[in-house]
PDB file of C-alpha atoms and ligand atoms in Angstrom:
ATOM      1  CA  MET A   1       0.011   0.001   0.103  1.00 93.00           C
ATOM      2  CA  LYS A   2       1.380   3.406  -0.888  1.00 96.00           C
ATOM      3  CA  ASN A   3      -0.191   6.314   0.786  1.00 98.00           C
ATOM      4  CA  ILE A   4       1.206   9.393  -0.505  1.00 98.00           C
ATOM      5  CA  VAL A   5       1.126  13.024   0.607  1.00 98.00           C
ATOM      6  CA  ILE A   6       1.375  15.425  -2.471  1.00 98.00           C
ATOM      7  CA  PHE A   7       2.538  18.574  -1.044  1.00 98.00           C
ATOM      8  CA  GLY A   8       3.323  22.202  -2.140  1.00 98.00           C
ATOM      9  CA  ALA A   9       2.222  25.904  -2.201  1.00 98.00           C
ATOM     10  CA  PRO A  10      -1.096  27.034  -3.727  1.00 96.00           C
ATOM     11  CA  GLY A  11      -0.698  26.681  -7.549  1.00 95.00           C
ATOM     12  CA  ALA A  12       2.314  24.259  -7.173  1.00 97.00           C
ATOM     13  CA  GLY A  13       0.411  21.645  -9.284  1.00 96.00           C
ATOM     14  CA  LYS A  14      -0.888  19.071  -6.578  1.00 97.00           C
ATOM     15  CA  GLY A  15      -4.156  18.458  -8.396  1.00 95.00           C
ATOM     16  CA  THR A  16      -2.555  17.978 -11.769  1.00 96.00           C
ATOM     17  CA  GLN A  17       0.137  15.592 -10.580  1.00 98.00           C
ATOM     18  CA  SER A  18      -2.286  13.686  -8.370  1.00 98.00           C
ATOM     19  CA  ASP A  19      -4.417  12.989 -11.484  1.00 97.00           C
ATOM     20  CA  LYS A  20      -1.484  11.567 -13.307  1.00 98.00           C
ATOM     21  CA  ILE A  21      -0.377   9.514 -10.439  1.00 98.00           C
ATOM     22  CA  ILE A  22      -3.751   7.946  -9.870  1.00 97.00           C
ATOM     23  CA  GLU A  23      -4.146   7.095 -13.574  1.00 97.00           C
ATOM     24  CA  LYS A  24      -0.603   5.413 -13.546  1.00 97.00           C
ATOM     25  CA  TYR A  25      -0.584   3.712 -10.242  1.00 97.00           C
ATOM     26  CA  GLY A  26      -4.279   3.120  -9.744  1.00 96.00           C
ATOM     27  CA  LEU A  27      -4.316   4.960  -6.300  1.00 97.00           C
ATOM     28  CA  GLY A  28      -7.329   6.795  -4.624  1.00 97.00           C
ATOM     29  CA  HIS A  29      -7.470  10.608  -4.341  1.00 97.00           C
ATOM     30  CA  ILE A  30      -8.416  12.627  -1.503  1.00 97.00           C
ATOM     31  CA  SER A  31      -8.448  16.434  -2.407  1.00 97.00           C
ATOM     32  CA  THR A  32      -9.685  18.300   0.579  1.00 96.00           C
ATOM     33  CA  GLY A  33     -10.038  21.332  -1.558  1.00 94.00           C
ATOM     34  CA  ASP A  34     -12.526  19.453  -3.924  1.00 95.00           C
ATOM     35  CA  VAL A  35     -14.267  18.133  -0.822  1.00 96.00           C
ATOM     36  CA  LEU A  36     -14.903  21.554   0.587  1.00 96.00           C
ATOM     37  CA  ARG A  37     -15.799  23.127  -2.903  1.00 95.00           C
ATOM     38  CA  ASN A  38     -18.320  20.017  -3.220  1.00 96.00           C
ATOM     39  CA  GLU A  39     -19.851  20.989   0.524  1.00 96.00           C
ATOM     40  CA  ILE A  40     -20.141  24.584  -0.925  1.00 96.00           C
ATOM     41  CA  LYS A  41     -21.847  23.514  -4.047  1.00 96.00           C
ATOM     42  CA  ASN A  42     -24.255  21.313  -2.002  1.00 97.00           C
ATOM     43  CA  GLY A  43     -24.994  24.116   0.337  1.00 97.00           C
ATOM     44  CA  THR A  44     -24.329  22.121   3.511  1.00 96.00           C
ATOM     45  CA  GLU A  45     -23.654  23.546   6.907  1.00 95.00           C
ATOM     46  CA  LEU A  46     -19.853  22.574   6.387  1.00 94.00           C
ATOM     47  CA  GLY A  47     -19.951  24.354   2.944  1.00 96.00           C
ATOM     48  CA  LYS A  48     -21.461  27.388   4.674  1.00 96.00           C
ATOM     49  CA  THR A  49     -18.732  27.651   7.155  1.00 95.00           C
ATOM     50  CA  ALA A  50     -15.894  26.680   4.677  1.00 96.00           C
ATOM     51  CA  LYS A  51     -16.856  29.433   2.061  1.00 96.00           C
ATOM     52  CA  GLY A  52     -16.025  32.205   4.590  1.00 95.00           C
ATOM     53  CA  PHE A  53     -12.554  30.891   5.228  1.00 96.00           C
ATOM     54  CA  ILE A  54     -11.678  29.956   1.677  1.00 96.00           C
ATOM     55  CA  ASP A  55     -12.838  33.302   0.075  1.00 94.00           C
ATOM     56  CA  ASN A  56     -10.539  34.888   2.755  1.00 95.00           C
ATOM     57  CA  GLY A  57      -7.417  32.894   1.865  1.00 95.00           C
ATOM     58  CA  GLN A  58      -7.506  31.223   5.430  1.00 97.00           C
ATOM     59  CA  LEU A  59      -7.499  27.472   6.458  1.00 97.00           C
ATOM     60  CA  ILE A  60     -10.597  25.807   7.713  1.00 96.00           C
ATOM     61  CA  PRO A  61     -10.024  24.997  11.520  1.00 96.00           C
ATOM     62  CA  ASP A  62      -8.227  21.685  11.906  1.00 96.00           C
ATOM     63  CA  GLU A  63     -10.822  20.061  13.935  1.00 95.00           C
ATOM     64  CA  LEU A  64     -13.477  20.330  11.048  1.00 93.00           C
ATOM     65  CA  MET A  65     -10.672  19.012   8.517  1.00 95.00           C
ATOM     66  CA  VAL A  66      -9.628  16.040  10.783  1.00 93.00           C
ATOM     67  CA  ASN A  67     -13.343  15.049  11.313  1.00 90.00           C
ATOM     68  CA  ILE A  68     -14.142  14.739   7.538  1.00 91.00           C
ATOM     69  CA  LEU A  69     -10.655  13.043   6.740  1.00 94.00           C
ATOM     70  CA  ALA A  70     -11.246   9.693   8.393  1.00 94.00           C
ATOM     71  CA  SER A  71     -14.577   9.158   6.799  1.00 93.00           C
ATOM     72  CA  VAL A  72     -13.408   9.899   3.361  1.00 95.00           C
ATOM     73  CA  TYR A  73     -10.266   7.743   3.883  1.00 97.00           C
ATOM     74  CA  ASP A  74     -12.459   4.858   4.994  1.00 96.00           C
ATOM     75  CA  SER A  75     -14.702   5.121   1.918  1.00 96.00           C
ATOM     76  CA  PHE A  76     -11.709   3.487  -0.011  1.00 95.00           C
ATOM     77  CA  GLY A  77     -11.963   0.199   1.970  1.00 94.00           C
ATOM     78  CA  THR A  78      -9.148  -1.497   3.967  1.00 89.00           C
ATOM     79  CA  ASP A  79      -7.203  -3.175   1.270  1.00 86.00           C
ATOM     80  CA  HIS A  80      -6.759  -0.448  -1.338  1.00 93.00           C
ATOM     81  CA  LYS A  81      -3.494   0.085  -3.140  1.00 95.00           C
ATOM     82  CA  GLY A  82      -2.928   3.592  -1.624  1.00 97.00           C
ATOM     83  CA  VAL A  83      -4.242   7.005  -1.403  1.00 98.00           C
ATOM     84  CA  ILE A  84      -3.044  10.421  -2.415  1.00 98.00           C
ATOM     85  CA  PHE A  85      -3.445  13.054   0.086  1.00 98.00           C
ATOM     86  CA  ASP A  86      -3.869  16.407  -1.931  1.00 98.00           C
ATOM     87  CA  GLY A  87      -4.063  19.560   0.211  1.00 97.00           C
ATOM     88  CA  PHE A  88      -4.034  17.554   3.462  1.00 98.00           C
ATOM     89  CA  PRO A  89      -2.127  18.019   5.795  1.00 98.00           C
ATOM     90  CA  ARG A  90      -1.722  21.670   5.958  1.00 98.00           C
ATOM     91  CA  THR A  91      -0.634  22.279   9.503  1.00 98.00           C
ATOM     92  CA  THR A  92       1.306  20.157  12.001  1.00 98.00           C
ATOM     93  CA  PRO A  93      -1.783  19.366  14.076  1.00 98.00           C
ATOM     94  CA  GLN A  94      -3.324  17.925  10.831  1.00 98.00           C
ATOM     95  CA  ALA A  95      -0.139  16.009  10.000  1.00 98.00           C
ATOM     96  CA  GLU A  96      -0.251  14.403  13.566  1.00 98.00           C
ATOM     97  CA  ALA A  97      -3.981  13.546  13.183  1.00 98.00           C
ATOM     98  CA  LEU A  98      -3.101  11.932   9.802  1.00 98.00           C
ATOM     99  CA  LYS A  99      -0.338   9.847  11.386  1.00 98.00           C
ATOM    100  CA  LYS A 100      -2.706   8.750  14.057  1.00 97.00           C
ATOM    101  CA  MET A 101      -5.675   8.025  11.726  1.00 97.00           C
ATOM    102  CA  LEU A 102      -3.487   5.714   9.542  1.00 97.00           C
ATOM    103  CA  SER A 103      -1.647   3.959  12.465  1.00 97.00           C
ATOM    104  CA  ASP A 104      -4.973   3.180  14.091  1.00 96.00           C
ATOM    105  CA  ARG A 105      -5.775   1.292  10.922  1.00 96.00           C
ATOM    106  CA  GLY A 106      -2.255  -0.246  10.737  1.00 96.00           C
ATOM    107  CA  HIS A 107      -1.362   1.937   7.891  1.00 96.00           C
ATOM    108  CA  LYS A 108       1.252   4.683   7.251  1.00 97.00           C
ATOM    109  CA  ILE A 109       2.495   7.376   4.913  1.00 98.00           C
ATOM    110  CA  ALA A 110       5.055   6.036   2.464  1.00 98.00           C
ATOM    111  CA  ALA A 111       6.235   9.385   0.909  1.00 98.00           C
ATOM    112  CA  MET A 112       5.561  13.228   1.167  1.00 98.00           C
ATOM    113  CA  ILE A 113       6.421  14.541  -2.303  1.00 98.00           C
ATOM    114  CA  GLU A 114       7.066  18.211  -2.122  1.00 98.00           C
ATOM    115  CA  LEU A 115       6.565  20.128  -5.399  1.00 98.00           C
ATOM    116  CA  ASP A 116       8.921  22.997  -5.285  1.00 98.00           C
ATOM    117  CA  VAL A 117       7.979  26.048  -7.363  1.00 98.00           C
ATOM    118  CA  PRO A 118       9.497  29.526  -7.238  1.00 97.00           C
ATOM    119  CA  GLU A 119       7.030  32.092  -5.869  1.00 93.00           C
ATOM    120  CA  GLU A 120       6.828  34.413  -9.055  1.00 93.00           C
ATOM    121  CA  GLU A 121       5.780  31.292 -10.999  1.00 95.00           C
ATOM    122  CA  LEU A 122       3.133  30.228  -8.335  1.00 95.00           C
ATOM    123  CA  MET A 123       1.716  33.900  -8.571  1.00 92.00           C
ATOM    124  CA  ALA A 124       1.725  33.870 -12.377  1.00 92.00           C
ATOM    125  CA  ARG A 125      -0.068  30.242 -12.522  1.00 93.00           C
ATOM    126  CA  LEU A 126      -2.774  31.235 -10.121  1.00 93.00           C
ATOM    127  CA  ILE A 127      -3.671  34.607 -11.607  1.00 91.00           C
ATOM    128  CA  ASN A 128      -3.940  32.730 -15.054  1.00 91.00           C
ATOM    129  CA  ARG A 129      -5.936  29.867 -13.396  1.00 88.00           C
ATOM    130  CA  GLY A 130      -8.250  32.423 -11.841  1.00 88.00           C
ATOM    131  CA  LYS A 131      -9.068  33.746 -15.249  1.00 85.00           C
ATOM    132  CA  GLU A 132     -10.198  30.269 -16.617  1.00 84.00           C
ATOM    133  CA  SER A 133     -11.556  28.495 -13.585  1.00 80.00           C
ATOM    134  CA  GLY A 134     -13.316  31.341 -12.148  1.00 79.00           C
ATOM    135  CA  ARG A 135     -12.402  30.038  -8.736  1.00 84.00           C
ATOM    136  CA  SER A 136     -13.458  32.741  -6.151  1.00 86.00           C
ATOM    137  CA  ASP A 137      -9.989  32.344  -4.323  1.00 90.00           C
ATOM    138  CA  ASP A 138      -7.710  32.869  -7.310  1.00 89.00           C
ATOM    139  CA  ASN A 139      -7.817  36.589  -7.208  1.00 90.00           C
ATOM    140  CA  GLU A 140      -4.472  38.629  -6.518  1.00 90.00           C
ATOM    141  CA  GLU A 141      -5.699  39.759  -2.885  1.00 93.00           C
ATOM    142  CA  THR A 142      -6.645  36.291  -2.060  1.00 94.00           C
ATOM    143  CA  ILE A 143      -3.619  34.491  -3.661  1.00 93.00           C
ATOM    144  CA  LYS A 144      -1.249  36.722  -1.599  1.00 94.00           C
ATOM    145  CA  LYS A 145      -2.903  35.622   1.638  1.00 96.00           C
ATOM    146  CA  ARG A 146      -2.871  31.905   0.668  1.00 96.00           C
ATOM    147  CA  LEU A 147       0.941  32.160  -0.193  1.00 96.00           C
ATOM    148  CA  ASN A 148       1.390  33.802   3.252  1.00 97.00           C
ATOM    149  CA  VAL A 149      -0.582  31.123   5.028  1.00 97.00           C
ATOM    150  CA  TYR A 150       1.486  28.526   3.301  1.00 98.00           C
ATOM    151  CA  HIS A 151       4.789  30.153   4.454  1.00 97.00           C
ATOM    152  CA  THR A 152       3.687  30.481   7.925  1.00 98.00           C
ATOM    153  CA  GLN A 153       1.394  27.547   8.697  1.00 98.00           C
ATOM    154  CA  THR A 154       2.027  24.742   6.028  1.00 98.00           C
ATOM    155  CA  SER A 155       5.859  25.041   5.112  1.00 98.00           C
ATOM    156  CA  PRO A 156       7.036  23.858   8.733  1.00 98.00           C
ATOM    157  CA  LEU A 157       5.650  20.318   7.630  1.00 98.00           C
ATOM    158  CA  ILE A 158       8.646  19.943   5.054  1.00 98.00           C
ATOM    159  CA  ASP A 159      10.931  19.462   8.420  1.00 98.00           C
ATOM    160  CA  TRP A 160       8.194  17.376   9.913  1.00 98.00           C
ATOM    161  CA  TYR A 161       8.010  14.765   7.459  1.00 98.00           C
ATOM    162  CA  GLU A 162      11.919  14.874   6.865  1.00 98.00           C
ATOM    163  CA  LYS A 163      12.129  14.038  10.614  1.00 98.00           C
ATOM    164  CA  GLU A 164       9.586  11.281   9.769  1.00 98.00           C
ATOM    165  CA  GLY A 165      12.110  10.016   7.157  1.00 98.00           C
ATOM    166  CA  VAL A 166       9.560  10.060   4.157  1.00 98.00           C
ATOM    167  CA  HIS A 167      10.220  13.649   2.613  1.00 98.00           C
ATOM    168  CA  TYR A 168      11.055  13.724  -1.163  1.00 98.00           C
ATOM    169  CA  HIS A 169      11.900  17.010  -2.807  1.00 98.00           C
ATOM    170  CA  VAL A 170      10.836  17.332  -6.446  1.00 98.00           C
ATOM    171  CA  LYS A 171      11.440  20.425  -8.769  1.00 98.00           C
ATOM    172  CA  GLY A 172       8.033  21.441  -9.800  1.00 98.00           C
ATOM    173  CA  ILE A 173       8.860  23.565 -12.887  1.00 97.00           C
ATOM    174  CA  GLY A 174       9.461  22.402 -16.569  1.00 96.00           C
ATOM    175  CA  THR A 175       6.588  20.566 -18.548  1.00 96.00           C
ATOM    176  CA  LEU A 176       4.005  18.557 -16.943  1.00 96.00           C
ATOM    177  CA  GLU A 177       5.836  15.259 -18.483  1.00 97.00           C
ATOM    178  CA  GLU A 178       9.090  16.408 -16.971  1.00 98.00           C
ATOM    179  CA  ILE A 179       7.704  16.877 -13.398  1.00 98.00           C
ATOM    180  CA  PHE A 180       5.749  13.643 -13.690  1.00 98.00           C
ATOM    181  CA  GLY A 181       8.743  11.874 -14.572  1.00 98.00           C
ATOM    182  CA  ARG A 182      10.567  12.969 -11.293  1.00 98.00           C
ATOM    183  CA  VAL A 183       7.485  12.322  -9.233  1.00 98.00           C
ATOM    184  CA  SER A 184       7.288   8.690 -10.783  1.00 98.00           C
ATOM    185  CA  ASP A 185      10.962   8.205 -10.063  1.00 98.00           C
ATOM    186  CA  VAL A 186      10.140   8.686  -6.427  1.00 98.00           C
ATOM    187  CA  ILE A 187       7.099   6.431  -6.382  1.00 98.00           C
ATOM    188  CA  ASP A 188       8.802   3.621  -8.305  1.00 97.00           C
ATOM    189  CA  ASN A 189      11.851   3.557  -5.824  1.00 96.00           C
ATOM    190  CA  LEU A 190       9.371   3.252  -2.683  1.00 96.00           C
ATOM    191  CA  ALA A 191       9.427  -0.047  -0.966  1.00 84.00           C
ATOM    192  CA  ASP A 192       6.210  -2.067  -1.087  1.00 72.00           C
TER     193      ASP A 192
HETATM  194  P1  ATP B   1      -3.316  23.510  -5.821  1.00 71.88           P
HETATM  195  O1  ATP B   1      -3.123  24.747  -6.602  1.00 71.88           O
HETATM  196  O2  ATP B   1      -1.837  23.029  -5.683  1.00 71.88           O
HETATM  197  O3  ATP B   1      -4.303  22.559  -6.389  1.00 71.88           O
HETATM  198  P2  ATP B   1      -4.603  25.122  -3.666  1.00 71.88           P
HETATM  199  O4  ATP B   1      -3.918  25.260  -2.518  1.00 71.88           O
HETATM  200  O5  ATP B   1      -4.633  26.310  -4.699  1.00 71.88           O
HETATM  201  O6  ATP B   1      -3.751  23.788  -4.340  1.00 71.88           O
HETATM  202  P3  ATP B   1      -6.932  23.750  -2.629  1.00 71.88           P
HETATM  203  O7  ATP B   1      -6.023  22.582  -1.926  1.00 71.88           O
HETATM  204  O8  ATP B   1      -7.946  23.186  -3.544  1.00 71.88           O
HETATM  205  O9  ATP B   1      -6.147  24.781  -3.664  1.00 71.88           O
HETATM  206  O10 ATP B   1      -7.376  24.527  -1.356  1.00 71.88           O
HETATM  207  C1  ATP B   1      -8.357  25.785  -1.522  1.00 71.88           C
HETATM  208  C2  ATP B   1      -8.810  26.097  -0.120  1.00 71.88           C
HETATM  209  O11 ATP B   1      -9.417  25.203   0.696  1.00 71.88           O
HETATM  210  C3  ATP B   1      -7.550  26.531   0.895  1.00 71.88           C
HETATM  211  O12 ATP B   1      -6.962  27.953   0.478  1.00 71.88           O
HETATM  212  C4  ATP B   1      -8.293  26.548   2.214  1.00 71.88           C
HETATM  213  O13 ATP B   1      -9.045  27.558   2.432  1.00 71.88           O
HETATM  214  C5  ATP B   1      -9.100  25.317   2.064  1.00 71.88           C
HETATM  215  N1  ATP B   1      -8.436  24.009   2.484  1.00 71.88           N
HETATM  216  C6  ATP B   1      -8.168  22.969   1.542  1.00 71.88           C
HETATM  217  N2  ATP B   1      -7.698  21.776   2.314  1.00 71.88           N
HETATM  218  C7  ATP B   1      -7.511  22.391   3.662  1.00 71.88           C
HETATM  219  C8  ATP B   1      -6.972  21.844   4.802  1.00 71.88           C
HETATM  220  N3  ATP B   1      -6.225  20.658   4.865  1.00 71.88           N
HETATM  221  N4  ATP B   1      -7.044  22.550   5.989  1.00 71.88           N
HETATM  222  C9  ATP B   1      -7.638  23.765   6.004  1.00 71.88           C
HETATM  223  N5  ATP B   1      -8.038  24.258   4.887  1.00 71.88           N
HETATM  224  C10 ATP B   1      -8.124  23.535   3.620  1.00 71.88           C
END
């Protein structure tokens, strides 16, 4: 079983690389951003709470995120090939909760793959994506807040996973195929 965290700043390409990994390796996909956008679309209580945070470039409180995580993970059953965690964890308490949730089930994280992209490139990609996707959080002001949240609350997880012995650094610029080649090299070399 290969449970993998795909990690990086907003606009690093986590979603795009996740889709390619799923297709090649037959893994499941948990995108917490997609889960939240779906809740918003369906007008649920969680969605209403989430919208305020997302449109303001802030993170949803850990407790809410951790509560939904286990049920989404369990929806893949007990003997799957592995799941890609995309957009989770984003804080140290989330990483600790993920570790506990997996270890309660006899599972673990095999790799945390960090997609490393320079700040100017992230900004350019997100502004461009905002034009096409119409995502309410892809405007210049909110993007700046999200990048700031990434640097203060999320990037400490690089050291956290380094200490766990599962951090892999991948250069996140170049063509999609070049980046995916680097990601595949990491996954192909993981022990079963
Ligand atoms: P990428 O561009 O790499 O796909 P992203 O950071 O632009 O990623 P999402 O991962 O879809 O976009 O997240 C969008 C928003 O949803 C975040 O800014 C945050 O408000 C909220 N969110 C998503 N995951 C979490 C989480 N694990 N904890 C708290 N908030 C989250």
